[in-house]
Amino acid sequence: MKVKLEAHRIPLMSSGIWQRGKEEEGVYGFLIEDIKKEVTRASKLKCCICKKTGASIGCVTPRCKRSYHFPCGLQRECIFQFTGNFASFCWNHRPVQIITSNNYRDSLPCTICLEFIEPIPTYSILRSPCCKNAWFHRDCLQVQAINAGMFFFRCTVCNNSDIFQKEMLRMGIHIPEKDASWELEENAYQELLQHYEHCDVRRCRCKEGRDYNVPDSKWEIKRCQCCGSRGTHLACSSLQSWEQNWECLECRGILYNSGDFQKAKKHTLPSTNVGITDCLLEESSPKLPRQSPGAQREDLLRQGSKFRRDISTLIIELGFQIKKKAKRLFINKANIWNSALDGFRNHNFNPSYTIEIAYVNENDHFGKEQPGSKQEFLSLLMQQLENSPLFEGSLSKNLSLNSQALKENLYYEAGKMLAISLVHGGPSPGFFSKTLFNCLVYGPESTQPILDDVSDFDVAQIIIRINTAATVADLNSLLNEYYNYLELIGCLRLITSLSDKYRLAKDILVYHVIKRVQAPFESFKQGLRTLGVLEKIQTYPEAFCNIFCHKPENLSTKILSDLFTVHTLSDVQALGFWNSYLQAVEDGKSTVTMEDILIFATGCSSIPPAGFKPTPSIECLHMDFPVGNKFNNCLALPITSTYKEFQENMDFAIKNTLRLEKEENSHFIGH
């Protein structure tokens, strides 16, 4: 508010000036000669707060001689009324809200930000004049007034505008005469005018693609009658006509589990040949017998040729959602996780906006910002995510059970981060276990974990001992030994033969790896739905499995040589040195690695699935040491007289730069 109002504070709030001109004359009707006179008058007045001259604003209360600057008045909690004569009141004479009796013993939430406040009217706390139980922070009201404008600013409880605005103007809330900010955004509600036209069934039969839609034919797309946000070709779900009801898999599951499924289907089943299997599983074919979940997955993999798509193409397609409108995230490199969390949780953040990165240092009292590389930020964020307590395991990780993270909704945020990273050009995750990936694609009920998924040593030992039991007596002895644990996890069973040990071991595996983390999994899964990423993964599992469950291929001389384009290179000898240097690094004749070179130039240790943007480039400059510009993915090579000097300078700069960056980032441990 201070910044916006400061530009007009002299004409609006000054005590010795009046609006003598028309609105288009001078500065909003304040004539230039009048403004100059007021500046001269104010230069003789001293601010009673900061003791400096130029205090053009005075308290309107008779006999009060206080004068002050506009910023000083705000700091001292003076009230400026942006209506009528634009009166100003000092801290002793400002208007107050009179409460006849206070029956509130406990704190109440601000009805805008929902933080609890003491229901006592002060400068910072205001009460609604029309709803006696509605309290606000002054700052919350001012932000809402700026965004809503005069036409939409009203009580958040009863929707009253006249009484509410009159009181808020009296208490110094500035309500601009403008339309609401959300009404000024171009095509803000354009998506509401568009019909959803995409076939979402797992096995779309249309050769023209999932977006192909021909009205009055079997390839017409029908939307879910419950949510309207999923669709199917009539032929893909064996619908005979448009009049037949159809629900998407999620809505159908809700209806089925609620017990209303039979009621909902009683009148529709006679008019169709679709069986119960087709009602529950969108991907099933009416010509096939009902399959078990495992058989469905096998069938899907056999049909994989229909779904084999290049992963870079799939991610580029997801990237089409990104709008030109940019959102800047302020990131502290020493605290990547919390910086990202704050940015993504901000109510103004939209994952479909273009992300811009500005690095800040909380120890820098000048508040300087440094433009940062988005792909470097996403690479650092994925490293934090991989090593976070949200996952367990060494190389192939599964979700952990962390009650504090669950309480803070961090599993959802992790899924959201992963989705945003992929769509915005981030690196391959590469640390998922096959079990976790299969749970996301095919569902936990269709996934069988393996012993390698168990990171808890004690649990793994229990499973191994059960699997290696030689007799029924040995098995019963183990049941007695681990009775309390097995009872706790619901895996106690009657042992009648030695073969029961395999079922028991399987039950323990399923509980520990899947059932135990059901709540984190559902939360993580919801976060991964951001920007349609989970749906894309489920449609093309083979393509996404490679980047979720496998680390990228090792970099080589050829890969890096092809990756970097030569924009300006006046020194041909330097290009030869560059190629020789890459070969020396690959052969282990250098103190740096291929990954170090890529990090130095781009901030990423591997090539993102969708590639770099902009394309990495190299240039030659007359200097002693190389320079990596991660913002532009540009590597400036030094010009030297000998190759030995070239390699020494490259090794020294890359090694020490990365070491210093690592030391800076290591000040923040964990999150």
mmCIF file of C-alpha atoms in Angstrom, residues 13 17 25 101 147 200 251 357 383 436 477 494 498 505 516 527 538 558 573 593 609 626:
data_model
loop_
_atom_site.group_PDB
_atom_site.id
_atom_site.type_symbol
_atom_site.label_atom_id
_atom_site.label_comp_id
_atom_site.label_asym_id
_atom_site.label_seq_id
_atom_site.Cartn_x
_atom_site.Cartn_y
_atom_site.Cartn_z
ATOM 1 C CA MET A 13 -3.107 14.217 2.014
ATOM 2 C CA ILE A 17 -3.706 22.256 -1.027
ATOM 3 C CA GLU A 25 -5.527 19.011 -15.279
ATOM 4 C CA SER A 101 -19.410 -4.912 25.560
ATOM 5 C CA ASN A 147 -7.594 -6.497 -5.200
ATOM 6 C CA ASP A 200 -9.600 -40.688 -20.937
ATOM 7 C CA CYS A 251 -16.833 -40.999 -9.907
ATOM 8 C CA ILE A 357 13.765 -17.689 -10.293
ATOM 9 C CA GLN A 383 17.899 -33.631 -4.915
ATOM 10 C CA LEU A 436 6.038 -47.346 -5.920
ATOM 11 C CA SER A 477 7.932 -70.747 16.989
ATOM 12 C CA LEU A 494 -3.359 -70.070 11.618
ATOM 13 C CA LEU A 498 4.747 -75.203 5.819
ATOM 14 C CA ALA A 505 5.659 -63.315 4.407
ATOM 15 C CA ARG A 516 1.309 -48.884 6.220
ATOM 16 C CA GLY A 527 -0.191 -33.835 -5.578
ATOM 17 C CA GLN A 538 -0.915 -43.863 -16.246
ATOM 18 C CA LYS A 558 30.060 -37.472 -27.536
ATOM 19 C CA GLN A 573 42.661 -23.857 -31.059
ATOM 20 C CA THR A 593 33.797 -35.356 -13.950
ATOM 21 C CA PRO A 609 13.984 -35.417 -20.357
ATOM 22 C CA PRO A 626 36.169 -20.486 -17.635
#
